[in-house]
PDB file of C-alpha atoms and ligand atoms in Angstrom:
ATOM      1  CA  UNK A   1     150.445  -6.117 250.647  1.00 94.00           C
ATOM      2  CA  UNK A   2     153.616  -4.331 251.327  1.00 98.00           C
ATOM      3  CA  UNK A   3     154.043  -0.889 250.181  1.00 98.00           C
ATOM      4  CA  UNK A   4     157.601   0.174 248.703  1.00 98.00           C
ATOM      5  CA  UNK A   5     158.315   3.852 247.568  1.00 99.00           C
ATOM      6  CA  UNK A   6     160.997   4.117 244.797  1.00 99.00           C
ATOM      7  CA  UNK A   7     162.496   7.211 244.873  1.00 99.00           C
ATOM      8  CA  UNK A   8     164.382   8.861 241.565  1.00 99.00           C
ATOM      9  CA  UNK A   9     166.568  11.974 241.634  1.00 98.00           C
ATOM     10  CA  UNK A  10     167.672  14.621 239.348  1.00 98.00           C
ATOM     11  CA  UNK A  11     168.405  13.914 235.502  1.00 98.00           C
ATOM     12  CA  UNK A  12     166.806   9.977 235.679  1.00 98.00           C
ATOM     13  CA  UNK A  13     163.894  11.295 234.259  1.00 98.00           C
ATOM     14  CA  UNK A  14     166.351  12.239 231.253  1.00 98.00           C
ATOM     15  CA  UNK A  15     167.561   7.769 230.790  1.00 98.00           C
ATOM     16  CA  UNK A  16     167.688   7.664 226.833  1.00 97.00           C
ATOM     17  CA  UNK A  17     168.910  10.716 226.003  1.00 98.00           C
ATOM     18  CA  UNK A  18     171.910  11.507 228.854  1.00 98.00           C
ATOM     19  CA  UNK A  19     175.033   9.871 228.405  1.00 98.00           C
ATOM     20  CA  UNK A  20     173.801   6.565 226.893  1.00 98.00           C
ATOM     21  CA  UNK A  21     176.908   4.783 227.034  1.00 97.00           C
ATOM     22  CA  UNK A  22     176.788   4.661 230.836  1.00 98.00           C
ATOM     23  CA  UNK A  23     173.209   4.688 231.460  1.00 98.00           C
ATOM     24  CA  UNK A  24     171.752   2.840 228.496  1.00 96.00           C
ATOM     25  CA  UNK A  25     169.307   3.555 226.132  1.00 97.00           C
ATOM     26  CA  UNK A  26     165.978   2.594 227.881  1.00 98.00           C
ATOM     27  CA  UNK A  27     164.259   5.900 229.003  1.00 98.00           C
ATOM     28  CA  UNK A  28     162.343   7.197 232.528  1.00 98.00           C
ATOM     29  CA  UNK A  29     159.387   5.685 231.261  1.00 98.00           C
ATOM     30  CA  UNK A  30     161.209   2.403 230.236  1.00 98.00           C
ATOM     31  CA  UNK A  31     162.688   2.309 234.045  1.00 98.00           C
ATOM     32  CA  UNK A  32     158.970   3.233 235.458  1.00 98.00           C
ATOM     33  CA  UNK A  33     157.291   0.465 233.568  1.00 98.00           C
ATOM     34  CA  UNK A  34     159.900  -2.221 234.190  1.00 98.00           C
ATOM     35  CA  UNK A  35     159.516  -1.544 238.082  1.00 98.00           C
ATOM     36  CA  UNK A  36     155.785  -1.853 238.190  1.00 98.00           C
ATOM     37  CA  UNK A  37     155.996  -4.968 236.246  1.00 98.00           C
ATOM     38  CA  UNK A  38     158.368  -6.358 238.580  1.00 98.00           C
ATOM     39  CA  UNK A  39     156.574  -5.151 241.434  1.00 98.00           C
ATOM     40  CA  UNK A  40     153.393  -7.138 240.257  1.00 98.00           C
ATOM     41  CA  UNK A  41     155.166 -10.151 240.136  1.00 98.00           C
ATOM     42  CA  UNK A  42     156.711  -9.379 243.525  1.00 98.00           C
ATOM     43  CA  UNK A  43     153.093  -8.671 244.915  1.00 98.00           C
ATOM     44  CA  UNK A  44     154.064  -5.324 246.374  1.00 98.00           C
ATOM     45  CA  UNK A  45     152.671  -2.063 245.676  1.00 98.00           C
ATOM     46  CA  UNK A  46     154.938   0.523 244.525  1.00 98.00           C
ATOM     47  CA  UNK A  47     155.221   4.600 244.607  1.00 98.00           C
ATOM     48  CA  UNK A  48     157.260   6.181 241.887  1.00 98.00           C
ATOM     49  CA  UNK A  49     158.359   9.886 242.317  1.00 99.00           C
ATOM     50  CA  UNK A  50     161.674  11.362 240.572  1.00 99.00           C
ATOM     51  CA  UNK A  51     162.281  14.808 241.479  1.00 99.00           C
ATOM     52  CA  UNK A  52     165.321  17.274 240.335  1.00 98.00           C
ATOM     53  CA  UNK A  53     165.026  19.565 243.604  1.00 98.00           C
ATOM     54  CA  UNK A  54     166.861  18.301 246.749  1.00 99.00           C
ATOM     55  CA  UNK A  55     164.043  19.612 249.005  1.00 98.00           C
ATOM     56  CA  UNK A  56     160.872  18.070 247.271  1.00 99.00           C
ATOM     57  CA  UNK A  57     162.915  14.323 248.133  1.00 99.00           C
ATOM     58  CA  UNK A  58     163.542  15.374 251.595  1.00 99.00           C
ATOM     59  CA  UNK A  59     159.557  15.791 251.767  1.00 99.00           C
ATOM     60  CA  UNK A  60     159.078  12.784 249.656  1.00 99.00           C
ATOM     61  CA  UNK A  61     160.964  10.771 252.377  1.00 99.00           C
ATOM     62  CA  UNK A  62     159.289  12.896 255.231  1.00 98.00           C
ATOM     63  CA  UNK A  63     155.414  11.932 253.562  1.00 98.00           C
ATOM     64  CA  UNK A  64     156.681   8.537 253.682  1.00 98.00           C
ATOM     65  CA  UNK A  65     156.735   8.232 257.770  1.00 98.00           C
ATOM     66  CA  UNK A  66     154.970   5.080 258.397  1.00 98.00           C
ATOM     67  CA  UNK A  67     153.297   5.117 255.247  1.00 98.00           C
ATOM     68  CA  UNK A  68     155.394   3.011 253.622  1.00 98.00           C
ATOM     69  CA  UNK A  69     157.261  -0.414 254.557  1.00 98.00           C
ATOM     70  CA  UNK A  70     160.484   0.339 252.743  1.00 98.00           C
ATOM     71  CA  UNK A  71     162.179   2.810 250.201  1.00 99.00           C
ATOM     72  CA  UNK A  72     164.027   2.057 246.941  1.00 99.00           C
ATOM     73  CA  UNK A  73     166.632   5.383 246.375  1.00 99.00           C
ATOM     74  CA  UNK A  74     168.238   6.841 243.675  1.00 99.00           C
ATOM     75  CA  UNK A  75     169.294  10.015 244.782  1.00 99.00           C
ATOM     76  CA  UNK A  76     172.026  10.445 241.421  1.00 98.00           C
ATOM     77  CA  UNK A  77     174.377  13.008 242.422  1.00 98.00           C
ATOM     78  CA  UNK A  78     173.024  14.160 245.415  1.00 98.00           C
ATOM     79  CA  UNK A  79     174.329  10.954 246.583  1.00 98.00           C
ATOM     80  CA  UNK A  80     177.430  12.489 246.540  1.00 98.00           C
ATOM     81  CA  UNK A  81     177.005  15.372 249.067  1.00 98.00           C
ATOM     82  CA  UNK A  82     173.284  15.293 250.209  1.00 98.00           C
ATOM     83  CA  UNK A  83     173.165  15.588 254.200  1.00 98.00           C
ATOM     84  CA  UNK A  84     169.814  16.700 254.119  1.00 99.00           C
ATOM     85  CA  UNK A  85     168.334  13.118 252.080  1.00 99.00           C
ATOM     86  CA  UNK A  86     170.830  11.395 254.229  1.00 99.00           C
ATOM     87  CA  UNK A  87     168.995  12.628 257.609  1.00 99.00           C
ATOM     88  CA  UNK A  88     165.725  12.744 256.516  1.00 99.00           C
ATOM     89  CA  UNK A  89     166.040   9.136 255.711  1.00 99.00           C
ATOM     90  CA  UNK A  90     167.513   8.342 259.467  1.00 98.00           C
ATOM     91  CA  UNK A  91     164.412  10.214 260.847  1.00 98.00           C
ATOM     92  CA  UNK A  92     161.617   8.394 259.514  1.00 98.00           C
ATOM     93  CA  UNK A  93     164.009   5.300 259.559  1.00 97.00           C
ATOM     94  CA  UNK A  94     162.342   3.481 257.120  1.00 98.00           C
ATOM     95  CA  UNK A  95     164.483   0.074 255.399  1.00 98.00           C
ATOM     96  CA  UNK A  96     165.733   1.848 252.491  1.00 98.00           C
ATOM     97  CA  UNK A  97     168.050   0.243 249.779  1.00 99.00           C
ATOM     98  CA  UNK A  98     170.140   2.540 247.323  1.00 99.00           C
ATOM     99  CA  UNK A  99     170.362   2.102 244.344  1.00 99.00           C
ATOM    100  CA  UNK A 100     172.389   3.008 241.118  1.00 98.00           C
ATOM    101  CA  UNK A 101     172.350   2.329 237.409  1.00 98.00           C
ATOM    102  CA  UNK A 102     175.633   2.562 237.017  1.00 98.00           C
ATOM    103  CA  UNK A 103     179.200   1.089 238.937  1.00 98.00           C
ATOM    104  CA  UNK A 104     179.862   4.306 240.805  1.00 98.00           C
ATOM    105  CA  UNK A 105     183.237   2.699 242.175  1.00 98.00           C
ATOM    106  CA  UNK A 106     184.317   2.205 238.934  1.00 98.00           C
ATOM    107  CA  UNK A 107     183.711   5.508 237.717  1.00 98.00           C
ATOM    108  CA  UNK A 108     185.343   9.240 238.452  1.00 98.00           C
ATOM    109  CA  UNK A 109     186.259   9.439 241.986  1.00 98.00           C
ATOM    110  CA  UNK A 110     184.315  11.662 243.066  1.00 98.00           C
ATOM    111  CA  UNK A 111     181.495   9.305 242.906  1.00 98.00           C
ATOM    112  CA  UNK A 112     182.940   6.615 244.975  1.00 98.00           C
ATOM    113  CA  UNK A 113     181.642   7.864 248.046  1.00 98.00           C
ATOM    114  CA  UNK A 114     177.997   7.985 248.841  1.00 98.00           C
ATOM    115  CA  UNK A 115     176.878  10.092 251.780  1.00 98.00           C
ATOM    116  CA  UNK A 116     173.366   8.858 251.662  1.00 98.00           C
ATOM    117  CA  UNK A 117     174.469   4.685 252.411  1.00 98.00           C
ATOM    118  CA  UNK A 118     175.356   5.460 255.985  1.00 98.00           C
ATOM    119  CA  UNK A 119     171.053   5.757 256.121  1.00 98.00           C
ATOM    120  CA  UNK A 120     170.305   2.531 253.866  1.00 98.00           C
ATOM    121  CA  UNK A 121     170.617  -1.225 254.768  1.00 98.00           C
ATOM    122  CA  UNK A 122     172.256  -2.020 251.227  1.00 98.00           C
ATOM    123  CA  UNK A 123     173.521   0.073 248.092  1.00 98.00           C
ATOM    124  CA  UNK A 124     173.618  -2.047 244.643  1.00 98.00           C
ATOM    125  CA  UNK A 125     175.469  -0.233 242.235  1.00 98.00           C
ATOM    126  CA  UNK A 126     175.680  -0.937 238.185  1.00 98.00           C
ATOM    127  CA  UNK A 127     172.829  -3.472 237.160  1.00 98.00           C
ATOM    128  CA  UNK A 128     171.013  -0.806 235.488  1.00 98.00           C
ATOM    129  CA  UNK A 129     167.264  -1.644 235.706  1.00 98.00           C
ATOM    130  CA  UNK A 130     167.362  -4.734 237.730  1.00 98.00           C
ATOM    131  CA  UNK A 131     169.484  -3.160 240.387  1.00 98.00           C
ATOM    132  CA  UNK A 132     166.017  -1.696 241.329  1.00 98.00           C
ATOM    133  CA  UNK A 133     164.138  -5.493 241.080  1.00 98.00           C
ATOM    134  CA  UNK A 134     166.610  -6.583 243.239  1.00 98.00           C
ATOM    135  CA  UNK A 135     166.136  -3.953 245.317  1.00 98.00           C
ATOM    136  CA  UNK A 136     162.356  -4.116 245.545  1.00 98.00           C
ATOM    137  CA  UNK A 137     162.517  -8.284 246.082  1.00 98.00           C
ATOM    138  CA  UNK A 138     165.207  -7.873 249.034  1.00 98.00           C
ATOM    139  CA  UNK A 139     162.440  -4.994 250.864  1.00 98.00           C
ATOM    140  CA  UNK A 140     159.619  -7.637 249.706  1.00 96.00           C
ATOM    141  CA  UNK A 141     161.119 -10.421 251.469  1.00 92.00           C
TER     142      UNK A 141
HETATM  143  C1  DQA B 201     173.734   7.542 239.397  1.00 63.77           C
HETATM  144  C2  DQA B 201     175.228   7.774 239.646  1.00 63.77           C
HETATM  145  C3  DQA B 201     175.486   9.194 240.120  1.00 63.77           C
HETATM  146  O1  DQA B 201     176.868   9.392 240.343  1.00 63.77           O
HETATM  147  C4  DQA B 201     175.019  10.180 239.052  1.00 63.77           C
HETATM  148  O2  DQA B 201     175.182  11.496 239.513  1.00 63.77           O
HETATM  149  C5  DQA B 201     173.632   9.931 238.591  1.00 63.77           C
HETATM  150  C6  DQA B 201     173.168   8.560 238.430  1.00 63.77           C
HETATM  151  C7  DQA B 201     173.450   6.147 238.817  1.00 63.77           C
HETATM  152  O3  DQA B 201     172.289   5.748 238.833  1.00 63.77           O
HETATM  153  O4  DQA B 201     174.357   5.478 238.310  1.00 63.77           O
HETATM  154  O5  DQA B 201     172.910  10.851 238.248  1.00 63.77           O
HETATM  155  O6  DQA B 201     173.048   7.637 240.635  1.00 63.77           O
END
């Protein structure tokens, strides 16, 4: 069975109460449960971590070195500017996929760019939950 480690950064464990309009109403908890059920259909085992401190995903990603047979990454803003998540996820070179709740091309500018993609095979951007379903059936196939 493969092995997939979903990754959330800072504020996702705050879905339901931060800036609904964007984000939606369904909460952390919502978002955990909806990608274990999708991962039992999918057959795959899953990992969830979320983590607000830049450092603690750099080790999450380190911890995963051949532990794991692909990521699923939300880094939220630290997509932004994070160097560090971006080369700690071209060392252990694992298939990774980012992901993102929300259209960040469609949103403030500063958003548009994401350092961490040049380290994933695919970003999907604004399909709120099922971004990460699709995300975990493209690393399952
Ligand atoms: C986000 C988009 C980021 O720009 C933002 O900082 C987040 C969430 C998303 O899932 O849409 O925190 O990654």
């Amino acid at each position: 069975m493969k092995k997939i480690l979903v990754i959330n950064g800072p504020n996702i464990n705050m879905l339901g109460i931060r800036e609904t309009s964007i984000y939606g109403g369904g909460t952390y908890q919502d978002l955990c449960d909806y990608i274990k059920k999708e991962a039992q259909e999918l057959q795959v085992e899953v990992e969830l971590k979320q983590s607000n401190y830049e450092g603690e995903i750099v080790t999450f990603i380190q911890d995963a070195y051949k532990k794991v047979d692909g990521i699923v990454i939300n880094p939220a803003a630290y997509t932004h500017y994070s160097i560090a998540i971006l080369d700690a996820l071209k060392a252990v070179s694992i298939p990774t996929i980012e992901v993102h709740l929300s259209d960040i091309h469609s949103r403030e500018e500063f958003r548009h760019h994401s350092v961490t993609a040049a380290a994933c095979v695919e970003q999907i951007s604004g399909l709120g939950f099922e971004g990460y379903a699709l995300a975990l059936k493209k690393i399952a196939e």
